PDB file of C-alpha atoms in Angstrom:
ATOM      1  CA  MET U 972     -29.017  -4.533  -3.247  1.00 59.00           C
ATOM      2  CA  GLY U 973     -25.978  -2.443  -3.946  1.00 90.00           C
ATOM      3  CA  VAL U 974     -24.132  -1.811  -6.954  1.00 95.00           C
ATOM      4  CA  PHE U 975     -21.332  -3.956  -5.690  1.00 98.00           C
ATOM      5  CA  THR U 976     -22.618  -6.830  -3.963  1.00 97.00           C
ATOM      6  CA  GLY U 977     -20.947  -9.731  -4.047  1.00 97.00           C
ATOM      7  CA  ARG U 978     -17.567  -7.823  -4.678  1.00 98.00           C
ATOM      8  CA  THR U 979     -14.441  -7.493  -2.763  1.00 98.00           C
ATOM      9  CA  ALA U 980     -12.373  -4.308  -2.670  1.00 98.00           C
ATOM     10  CA  LEU U 981      -9.094  -3.305  -1.417  1.00 98.00           C
ATOM     11  CA  VAL U 982      -8.428   0.224  -0.426  1.00 98.00           C
ATOM     12  CA  THR U 983      -4.904   1.116   0.615  1.00 98.00           C
ATOM     13  CA  GLY U 984      -4.428   3.912   3.150  1.00 97.00           C
ATOM     14  CA  ALA U 985      -8.363   3.761   4.170  1.00 98.00           C
ATOM     15  CA  SER U 986      -8.008   4.205   7.708  1.00 97.00           C
ATOM     16  CA  ARG U 987      -8.734   8.351   7.148  1.00 95.00           C
ATOM     17  CA  GLY U 988      -9.323  10.883   4.762  1.00 95.00           C
ATOM     18  CA  ILE U 989     -10.119  10.389   1.374  1.00 96.00           C
ATOM     19  CA  GLY U 990      -9.107   6.263   1.582  1.00 97.00           C
ATOM     20  CA  ARG U 991     -11.776   6.355   4.339  1.00 98.00           C
ATOM     21  CA  GLY U 992     -14.271   7.956   2.302  1.00 98.00           C
ATOM     22  CA  ILE U 993     -13.863   5.816  -0.575  1.00 98.00           C
ATOM     23  CA  ALA U 994     -13.977   2.430   1.404  1.00 98.00           C
ATOM     24  CA  GLU U 995     -17.073   3.736   3.398  1.00 98.00           C
ATOM     25  CA  ARG U 996     -18.747   4.567  -0.239  1.00 98.00           C
ATOM     26  CA  LEU U 997     -17.646   1.093  -1.691  1.00 98.00           C
ATOM     27  CA  GLY U 998     -18.883  -0.840   1.469  1.00 98.00           C
ATOM     28  CA  ARG U 999     -22.228   1.281   1.541  1.00 97.00           C
ATOM     29  CA  ASP U1000     -22.819  -0.119  -2.060  1.00 97.00           C
ATOM     30  CA  GLY U1001     -22.452  -3.682  -0.930  1.00 98.00           C
ATOM     31  CA  ALA U1002     -18.833  -4.437  -1.406  1.00 98.00           C
ATOM     32  CA  ARG U1003     -16.700  -6.310   1.264  1.00 98.00           C
ATOM     33  CA  VAL U1004     -13.841  -3.905   1.923  1.00 98.00           C
ATOM     34  CA  ALA U1005     -10.250  -4.603   3.237  1.00 98.00           C
ATOM     35  CA  VAL U1006      -9.395  -1.381   4.857  1.00 98.00           C
ATOM     36  CA  HIS U1007      -5.720  -1.036   4.863  1.00 98.00           C
ATOM     37  CA  TYR U1008      -3.491   0.703   7.320  1.00 98.00           C
ATOM     38  CA  GLY U1009      -0.044   1.503   7.970  1.00 96.00           C
ATOM     39  CA  ARG U1010       0.281   2.230  11.451  1.00 93.00           C
ATOM     40  CA  ASN U1011      -3.159   3.684  13.069  1.00 95.00           C
ATOM     41  CA  GLU U1012      -4.850   0.380  13.399  1.00 97.00           C
ATOM     42  CA  ALA U1013      -7.705   2.369  15.869  1.00 98.00           C
ATOM     43  CA  ALA U1014      -8.637   4.546  12.949  1.00 97.00           C
ATOM     44  CA  ALA U1015      -8.710   1.424  10.517  1.00 98.00           C
ATOM     45  CA  LYS U1016     -11.279  -0.112  13.089  1.00 98.00           C
ATOM     46  CA  GLU U1017     -13.373   2.971  12.922  1.00 98.00           C
ATOM     47  CA  THR U1018     -13.642   2.847   9.056  1.00 98.00           C
ATOM     48  CA  VAL U1019     -14.640  -1.102   9.428  1.00 98.00           C
ATOM     49  CA  ALA U1020     -17.182  -0.079  12.373  1.00 98.00           C
ATOM     50  CA  ALA U1021     -18.366   2.664  10.081  1.00 98.00           C
ATOM     51  CA  ILE U1022     -19.092   0.303   7.213  1.00 98.00           C
ATOM     52  CA  GLU U1023     -20.437  -2.301   9.364  1.00 98.00           C
ATOM     53  CA  GLU U1024     -23.068   0.188  10.804  1.00 97.00           C
ATOM     54  CA  ALA U1025     -24.097   1.094   7.342  1.00 96.00           C
ATOM     55  CA  GLY U1026     -25.142  -2.711   6.788  1.00 96.00           C
ATOM     56  CA  GLY U1027     -21.700  -3.171   4.799  1.00 97.00           C
ATOM     57  CA  SER U1028     -18.779  -5.693   5.597  1.00 98.00           C
ATOM     58  CA  ALA U1029     -15.249  -5.036   6.077  1.00 98.00           C
ATOM     59  CA  PHE U1030     -11.584  -6.240   7.637  1.00 98.00           C
ATOM     60  CA  THR U1031      -8.563  -4.697   8.262  1.00 98.00           C
ATOM     61  CA  ILE U1032      -5.233  -4.988   6.867  1.00 98.00           C
ATOM     62  CA  GLY U1033      -2.294  -3.667   8.837  1.00 98.00           C
ATOM     63  CA  VAL U1034       0.938  -3.314   6.728  1.00 98.00           C
ATOM     64  CA  GLU U1035       3.127  -0.375   6.706  1.00 97.00           C
ATOM     65  CA  LEU U1036       4.191   0.470   3.112  1.00 98.00           C
ATOM     66  CA  GLY U1037       7.683   1.632   1.533  1.00 95.00           C
ATOM     67  CA  ARG U1038       9.524  -1.256   3.463  1.00 95.00           C
ATOM     68  CA  PRO U1039      10.973  -4.363   1.377  1.00 94.00           C
ATOM     69  CA  GLY U1040       8.375  -7.175   1.275  1.00 97.00           C
ATOM     70  CA  ASP U1041       5.437  -4.635   2.175  1.00 97.00           C
ATOM     71  CA  ALA U1042       3.309  -6.096  -1.018  1.00 98.00           C
ATOM     72  CA  GLU U1043       3.966  -9.640   0.030  1.00 98.00           C
ATOM     73  CA  ALA U1044       3.384  -9.154   3.474  1.00 98.00           C
ATOM     74  CA  LEU U1045      -0.132  -7.176   2.559  1.00 98.00           C
ATOM     75  CA  TRP U1046      -1.326  -9.987   0.312  1.00 98.00           C
ATOM     76  CA  GLU U1047      -0.475 -12.666   2.736  1.00 98.00           C
ATOM     77  CA  GLU U1048      -2.832 -10.683   5.077  1.00 98.00           C
ATOM     78  CA  PHE U1049      -5.486 -10.211   2.522  1.00 98.00           C
ATOM     79  CA  ASP U1050      -5.481 -14.122   1.689  1.00 98.00           C
ATOM     80  CA  ARG U1051      -6.355 -15.062   5.357  1.00 97.00           C
ATOM     81  CA  HIS U1052      -9.622 -13.218   4.632  1.00 97.00           C
ATOM     82  CA  ALA U1053     -10.743 -13.222   1.012  1.00 97.00           C
ATOM     83  CA  ASP U1054     -10.150 -15.746  -1.846  1.00 95.00           C
ATOM     84  CA  GLY U1055     -10.180 -12.914  -4.953  1.00 97.00           C
ATOM     85  CA  LEU U1056     -10.219  -9.134  -5.744  1.00 98.00           C
ATOM     86  CA  ASP U1057     -12.808  -7.304  -7.786  1.00 98.00           C
ATOM     87  CA  ILE U1058     -11.799  -3.703  -7.157  1.00 98.00           C
ATOM     88  CA  LEU U1059      -8.169  -2.326  -6.256  1.00 99.00           C
ATOM     89  CA  VAL U1060      -7.891   1.305  -4.851  1.00 98.00           C
ATOM     90  CA  ASN U1061      -4.259   2.108  -4.683  1.00 98.00           C
ATOM     91  CA  ASN U1062      -4.802   5.391  -2.404  1.00 97.00           C
ATOM     92  CA  ALA U1063      -1.946   5.033   0.205  1.00 97.00           C
ATOM     93  CA  GLY U1064       0.489   7.941  -0.021  1.00 93.00           C
ATOM     94  CA  ILE U1065       2.576  10.086   1.958  1.00 89.00           C
ATOM     95  CA  GLY U1066       3.557  13.902   1.016  1.00 81.00           C
ATOM     96  CA  THR U1067       6.548  16.024   1.498  1.00 72.00           C
ATOM     97  CA  SER U1068       7.145  19.606   1.392  1.00 71.00           C
ATOM     98  CA  ALA U1069      10.761  21.247   0.948  1.00 71.00           C
ATOM     99  CA  PRO U1070      12.330  23.751  -1.509  1.00 74.00           C
ATOM    100  CA  PHE U1071      13.991  22.339  -4.160  1.00 70.00           C
ATOM    101  CA  GLY U1072      17.414  22.736  -2.700  1.00 63.00           C
ATOM    102  CA  GLU U1073      16.584  21.466   0.539  1.00 69.00           C
ATOM    103  CA  ILE U1074      14.925  18.196   0.301  1.00 82.00           C
ATOM    104  CA  ASP U1075      17.528  15.222   1.127  1.00 88.00           C
ATOM    105  CA  GLU U1076      17.762  12.029  -0.576  1.00 91.00           C
ATOM    106  CA  GLU U1077      16.408   9.702   2.532  1.00 90.00           C
ATOM    107  CA  GLU U1078      13.131  12.013   2.330  1.00 90.00           C
ATOM    108  CA  TYR U1079      13.051  11.635  -1.604  1.00 91.00           C
ATOM    109  CA  ASP U1080      13.716   7.895  -1.435  1.00 95.00           C
ATOM    110  CA  ARG U1081      10.602   7.588   1.299  1.00 95.00           C
ATOM    111  CA  VAL U1082       7.970   9.200  -0.663  1.00 95.00           C
ATOM    112  CA  PHE U1083       8.960   7.223  -3.919  1.00 95.00           C
ATOM    113  CA  ALA U1084       8.687   3.882  -1.947  1.00 97.00           C
ATOM    114  CA  VAL U1085       5.541   4.666  -0.704  1.00 97.00           C
ATOM    115  CA  ASN U1086       3.862   6.593  -3.543  1.00 97.00           C
ATOM    116  CA  VAL U1087       5.218   4.734  -6.570  1.00 97.00           C
ATOM    117  CA  LYS U1088       7.031   1.578  -5.591  1.00 98.00           C
ATOM    118  CA  ALA U1089       4.474   0.138  -3.195  1.00 98.00           C
ATOM    119  CA  PRO U1090       1.594   0.762  -5.621  1.00 98.00           C
ATOM    120  CA  HIS U1091       3.356  -0.955  -8.299  1.00 98.00           C
ATOM    121  CA  PHE U1092       4.454  -4.226  -6.503  1.00 98.00           C
ATOM    122  CA  ILE U1093       1.016  -4.618  -4.944  1.00 98.00           C
ATOM    123  CA  THR U1094      -0.788  -4.308  -8.389  1.00 98.00           C
ATOM    124  CA  GLN U1095       1.744  -6.765  -9.765  1.00 98.00           C
ATOM    125  CA  GLN U1096       1.528  -9.258  -7.127  1.00 98.00           C
ATOM    126  CA  GLY U1097      -2.364  -8.563  -6.855  1.00 98.00           C
ATOM    127  CA  ALA U1098      -3.040  -8.989 -10.575  1.00 98.00           C
ATOM    128  CA  SER U1099      -3.275 -12.737 -10.311  1.00 97.00           C
ATOM    129  CA  ARG U1100      -6.184 -12.283  -7.443  1.00 98.00           C
ATOM    130  CA  LEU U1101      -7.929  -9.513  -9.336  1.00 98.00           C
ATOM    131  CA  ARG U1102     -10.947 -11.176 -11.320  1.00 98.00           C
ATOM    132  CA  ASP U1103     -11.227 -10.811 -14.876  1.00 98.00           C
ATOM    133  CA  GLY U1104     -13.726  -7.630 -15.311  1.00 98.00           C
ATOM    134  CA  GLY U1105     -12.181  -6.099 -12.325  1.00 98.00           C
ATOM    135  CA  ARG U1106     -11.051  -2.263 -11.639  1.00 98.00           C
ATOM    136  CA  VAL U1107      -7.874  -0.629 -10.459  1.00 98.00           C
ATOM    137  CA  VAL U1108      -8.114   3.011  -9.591  1.00 98.00           C
ATOM    138  CA  ASN U1109      -5.088   5.076  -8.623  1.00 98.00           C
ATOM    139  CA  ILE U1110      -5.203   8.227  -6.420  1.00 97.00           C
ATOM    140  CA  SER U1111      -2.846  10.895  -7.856  1.00 95.00           C
ATOM    141  CA  SER U1112      -3.300  14.554  -7.422  1.00 90.00           C
ATOM    142  CA  GLY U1113      -3.932  17.825  -9.332  1.00 81.00           C
ATOM    143  CA  LEU U1114      -0.615  18.574  -8.586  1.00 75.00           C
ATOM    144  CA  ALA U1115       1.239  16.275 -11.248  1.00 65.00           C
ATOM    145  CA  ARG U1116      -0.385  18.662 -13.621  1.00 78.00           C
ATOM    146  CA  ASN U1117      -0.234  21.930 -11.964  1.00 74.00           C
ATOM    147  CA  ALA U1118       2.959  23.671 -10.790  1.00 65.00           C
ATOM    148  CA  VAL U1119       1.244  25.833  -8.191  1.00 67.00           C
ATOM    149  CA  MET U1120       3.072  24.705  -5.316  1.00 67.00           C
ATOM    150  CA  PRO U1121       6.948  23.879  -6.005  1.00 65.00           C
ATOM    151  CA  GLU U1122       7.765  22.982  -2.667  1.00 68.00           C
ATOM    152  CA  LYS U1123       5.705  19.937  -3.376  1.00 73.00           C
ATOM    153  CA  MET U1124       7.780  18.935  -6.538  1.00 81.00           C
ATOM    154  CA  ALA U1125       8.935  15.732  -5.367  1.00 89.00           C
ATOM    155  CA  TYR U1126       5.455  14.470  -4.140  1.00 89.00           C
ATOM    156  CA  ALA U1127       4.009  15.898  -7.543  1.00 91.00           C
ATOM    157  CA  MET U1128       6.654  13.871  -9.352  1.00 92.00           C
ATOM    158  CA  THR U1129       5.375  10.512  -7.749  1.00 95.00           C
ATOM    159  CA  LYS U1130       1.983  11.159  -8.761  1.00 96.00           C
ATOM    160  CA  ALA U1131       3.056  11.976 -12.262  1.00 95.00           C
ATOM    161  CA  ALA U1132       4.846   8.734 -11.994  1.00 97.00           C
ATOM    162  CA  LEU U1133       1.545   7.018 -10.829  1.00 97.00           C
ATOM    163  CA  ASP U1134      -0.266   8.588 -13.810  1.00 97.00           C
ATOM    164  CA  VAL U1135       2.067   6.713 -16.584  1.00 97.00           C
ATOM    165  CA  PHE U1136       1.648   3.431 -14.457  1.00 98.00           C
ATOM    166  CA  THR U1137      -2.170   3.972 -15.133  1.00 98.00           C
ATOM    167  CA  ARG U1138      -1.815   4.344 -18.909  1.00 98.00           C
ATOM    168  CA  ASP U1139       0.523   1.606 -19.412  1.00 98.00           C
ATOM    169  CA  LEU U1140      -1.362  -0.672 -16.870  1.00 98.00           C
ATOM    170  CA  SER U1141      -4.254  -0.342 -18.761  1.00 98.00           C
ATOM    171  CA  LYS U1142      -2.842  -2.044 -21.769  1.00 98.00           C
ATOM    172  CA  VAL U1143      -1.468  -4.739 -19.578  1.00 98.00           C
ATOM    173  CA  LEU U1144      -4.863  -5.519 -17.961  1.00 98.00           C
ATOM    174  CA  GLY U1145      -7.051  -4.861 -20.568  1.00 98.00           C
ATOM    175  CA  PRO U1146      -7.375  -8.237 -22.535  1.00 98.00           C
ATOM    176  CA  ARG U1147      -8.670  -9.527 -19.388  1.00 98.00           C
ATOM    177  CA  GLY U1148     -11.419  -6.503 -19.360  1.00 98.00           C
ATOM    178  CA  ILE U1149      -9.911  -5.054 -16.379  1.00 98.00           C
ATOM    179  CA  THR U1150     -10.131  -1.163 -16.296  1.00 98.00           C
ATOM    180  CA  VAL U1151      -7.170   0.976 -15.053  1.00 98.00           C
ATOM    181  CA  ASN U1152      -7.782   4.918 -14.242  1.00 98.00           C
ATOM    182  CA  THR U1153      -6.421   7.445 -12.176  1.00 98.00           C
ATOM    183  CA  VAL U1154      -8.421   9.965 -10.160  1.00 98.00           C
ATOM    184  CA  ALA U1155      -6.703  13.057  -9.264  1.00 94.00           C
ATOM    185  CA  PRO U1156      -8.162  15.183  -6.251  1.00 93.00           C
ATOM    186  CA  GLY U1157      -7.333  18.697  -5.447  1.00 86.00           C
ATOM    187  CA  ILE U1158      -7.726  20.137  -2.027  1.00 81.00           C
ATOM    188  CA  VAL U1159      -9.701  18.015   0.012  1.00 84.00           C
ATOM    189  CA  ASP U1160     -10.550  18.731   3.902  1.00 76.00           C
ATOM    190  CA  THR U1161      -9.044  16.217   5.171  1.00 69.00           C
ATOM    191  CA  ASP U1162      -6.627  15.721   8.616  1.00 66.00           C
ATOM    192  CA  VAL U1163      -3.806  15.866   6.502  1.00 59.00           C
ATOM    193  CA  ASN U1164      -4.793  19.324   5.407  1.00 57.00           C
ATOM    194  CA  ALA U1165      -6.269  20.344   8.756  1.00 54.00           C
ATOM    195  CA  ASP U1166      -3.684  22.659   9.919  1.00 58.00           C
ATOM    196  CA  TRP U1167      -4.062  25.201   7.275  1.00 54.00           C
ATOM    197  CA  LEU U1168      -7.527  24.772   6.118  1.00 54.00           C
ATOM    198  CA  ARG U1169      -8.729  25.174   9.677  1.00 61.00           C
ATOM    199  CA  ALA U1170      -6.269  27.987  10.623  1.00 56.00           C
ATOM    200  CA  GLY U1171      -8.867  30.668   9.876  1.00 59.00           C
ATOM    201  CA  ASP U1172     -11.697  31.824   7.573  1.00 64.00           C
ATOM    202  CA  GLU U1173      -9.136  33.458   5.395  1.00 64.00           C
ATOM    203  CA  ALA U1174      -7.029  30.281   4.870  1.00 63.00           C
ATOM    204  CA  ARG U1175     -10.298  28.266   3.848  1.00 62.00           C
ATOM    205  CA  ALA U1176     -11.485  31.091   1.793  1.00 69.00           C
ATOM    206  CA  GLY U1177      -8.308  31.111  -0.328  1.00 62.00           C
ATOM    207  CA  ALA U1178      -8.219  27.491  -0.652  1.00 63.00           C
ATOM    208  CA  ALA U1179     -11.911  27.432  -1.828  1.00 66.00           C
ATOM    209  CA  ALA U1180     -11.062  30.309  -4.503  1.00 64.00           C
ATOM    210  CA  ILE U1181      -8.989  27.977  -6.178  1.00 74.00           C
ATOM    211  CA  SER U1182     -11.861  25.746  -7.035  1.00 78.00           C
ATOM    212  CA  ALA U1183     -14.087  26.677 -10.128  1.00 70.00           C
ATOM    213  CA  LEU U1184     -16.862  25.550  -7.641  1.00 77.00           C
ATOM    214  CA  GLY U1185     -15.687  28.109  -5.128  1.00 79.00           C
ATOM    215  CA  ARG U1186     -15.286  25.455  -2.051  1.00 81.00           C
ATOM    216  CA  VAL U1187     -12.777  23.090  -0.682  1.00 79.00           C
ATOM    217  CA  GLY U1188     -13.565  19.300  -1.711  1.00 84.00           C
ATOM    218  CA  THR U1189     -14.447  16.597   0.440  1.00 92.00           C
ATOM    219  CA  PRO U1190     -13.390  13.002   0.869  1.00 94.00           C
ATOM    220  CA  GLY U1191     -17.266  12.297  -0.421  1.00 96.00           C
ATOM    221  CA  ASP U1192     -16.611  14.047  -3.426  1.00 95.00           C
ATOM    222  CA  VAL U1193     -13.650  12.023  -4.546  1.00 97.00           C
ATOM    223  CA  ALA U1194     -15.276   8.725  -3.419  1.00 98.00           C
ATOM    224  CA  ASP U1195     -18.152   9.077  -5.735  1.00 98.00           C
ATOM    225  CA  VAL U1196     -16.058   9.574  -8.723  1.00 98.00           C
ATOM    226  CA  VAL U1197     -13.798   6.167  -7.997  1.00 98.00           C
ATOM    227  CA  ALA U1198     -17.622   4.537  -7.403  1.00 98.00           C
ATOM    228  CA  PHE U1199     -18.255   5.551 -10.736  1.00 98.00           C
ATOM    229  CA  LEU U1200     -15.239   4.107 -12.024  1.00 98.00           C
ATOM    230  CA  ALA U1201     -15.404   0.859 -10.228  1.00 98.00           C
ATOM    231  CA  SER U1202     -18.879   0.139 -11.373  1.00 98.00           C
ATOM    232  CA  GLU U1203     -20.311  -1.517 -14.251  1.00 97.00           C
ATOM    233  CA  ALA U1204     -21.231   2.103 -15.456  1.00 97.00           C
ATOM    234  CA  GLY U1205     -17.497   3.010 -15.740  1.00 98.00           C
ATOM    235  CA  ARG U1206     -16.701  -0.315 -17.999  1.00 98.00           C
ATOM    236  CA  TRP U1207     -16.057   1.881 -21.150  1.00 98.00           C
ATOM    237  CA  VAL U1208     -13.221   4.262 -19.488  1.00 98.00           C
ATOM    238  CA  THR U1209      -9.820   3.118 -19.097  1.00 98.00           C
ATOM    239  CA  GLY U1210      -6.368   4.539 -19.075  1.00 98.00           C
ATOM    240  CA  SER U1211      -8.023   7.822 -18.039  1.00 98.00           C
ATOM    241  CA  TRP U1212      -6.651  10.512 -15.987  1.00 97.00           C
ATOM    242  CA  VAL U1213      -9.837  11.969 -14.374  1.00 96.00           C
ATOM    243  CA  ASP U1214      -9.862  15.684 -12.771  1.00 94.00           C
ATOM    244  CA  ALA U1215     -11.533  15.406  -9.429  1.00 92.00           C
ATOM    245  CA  THR U1216     -10.077  19.207  -8.025  1.00 89.00           C
ATOM    246  CA  GLY U1217     -13.471  20.706  -8.618  1.00 89.00           C
ATOM    247  CA  GLY U1218     -12.226  22.624 -11.465  1.00 86.00           C
ATOM    248  CA  SER U1219      -9.016  24.065  -9.643  1.00 79.00           C
ATOM    249  CA  LEU U1220      -6.805  23.067 -13.067  1.00 62.00           C
ATOM    250  CA  LYS U1221      -8.870  25.190 -15.018  1.00 55.00           C
TER     251      LYS U1221
END
């Protein structure tokens, strides 16, 4: 039996990349996983299929975040499949890249709506469904503490806000035995980064050189950290910001 057998998990943005890696890891270890997606239903179904092929159980939830009523719609869909939650992973997010003087208000508002507002209200409305002793893991970014890409300033600001959310929420949910933590990945080999990571050996070598471990991260690297925090072994860790950059902040 897996360490999460009998538990239900929700992973937002789980149709691809880091979110898919987390969903598959939790499913492989016994959790029943709600695989959230925004637009790519086919990719979400692939995640579900991978979990089921490994002997796990999963279902999809399709709600586009960053719109009024998104949290309500997400939980309405969740309630059709499950009657409670043990693990919530706020992974869904969008990026933006523009020089300081060029980002416009519409883009700025959009990235904050998806990366900050959505996880806040998803968690707020999900708290009544989250069982005592549960887990909340927020996926941030090493860029929240490392100013190496100023063109991603707005994105980094959203992740810094998520880090504050983690610290304060840990105090709110702590009396119920619910832990709340942040995991901050560095450069990870996903389709979001595919264009430049796979542009050539020089680009990949440059990305790998940023890490103390000399390689680019994988979704599995991040998923393993999340799985620890979501497990009983992580019961005494809360309100923490966990560096999962492979040492790129050092």
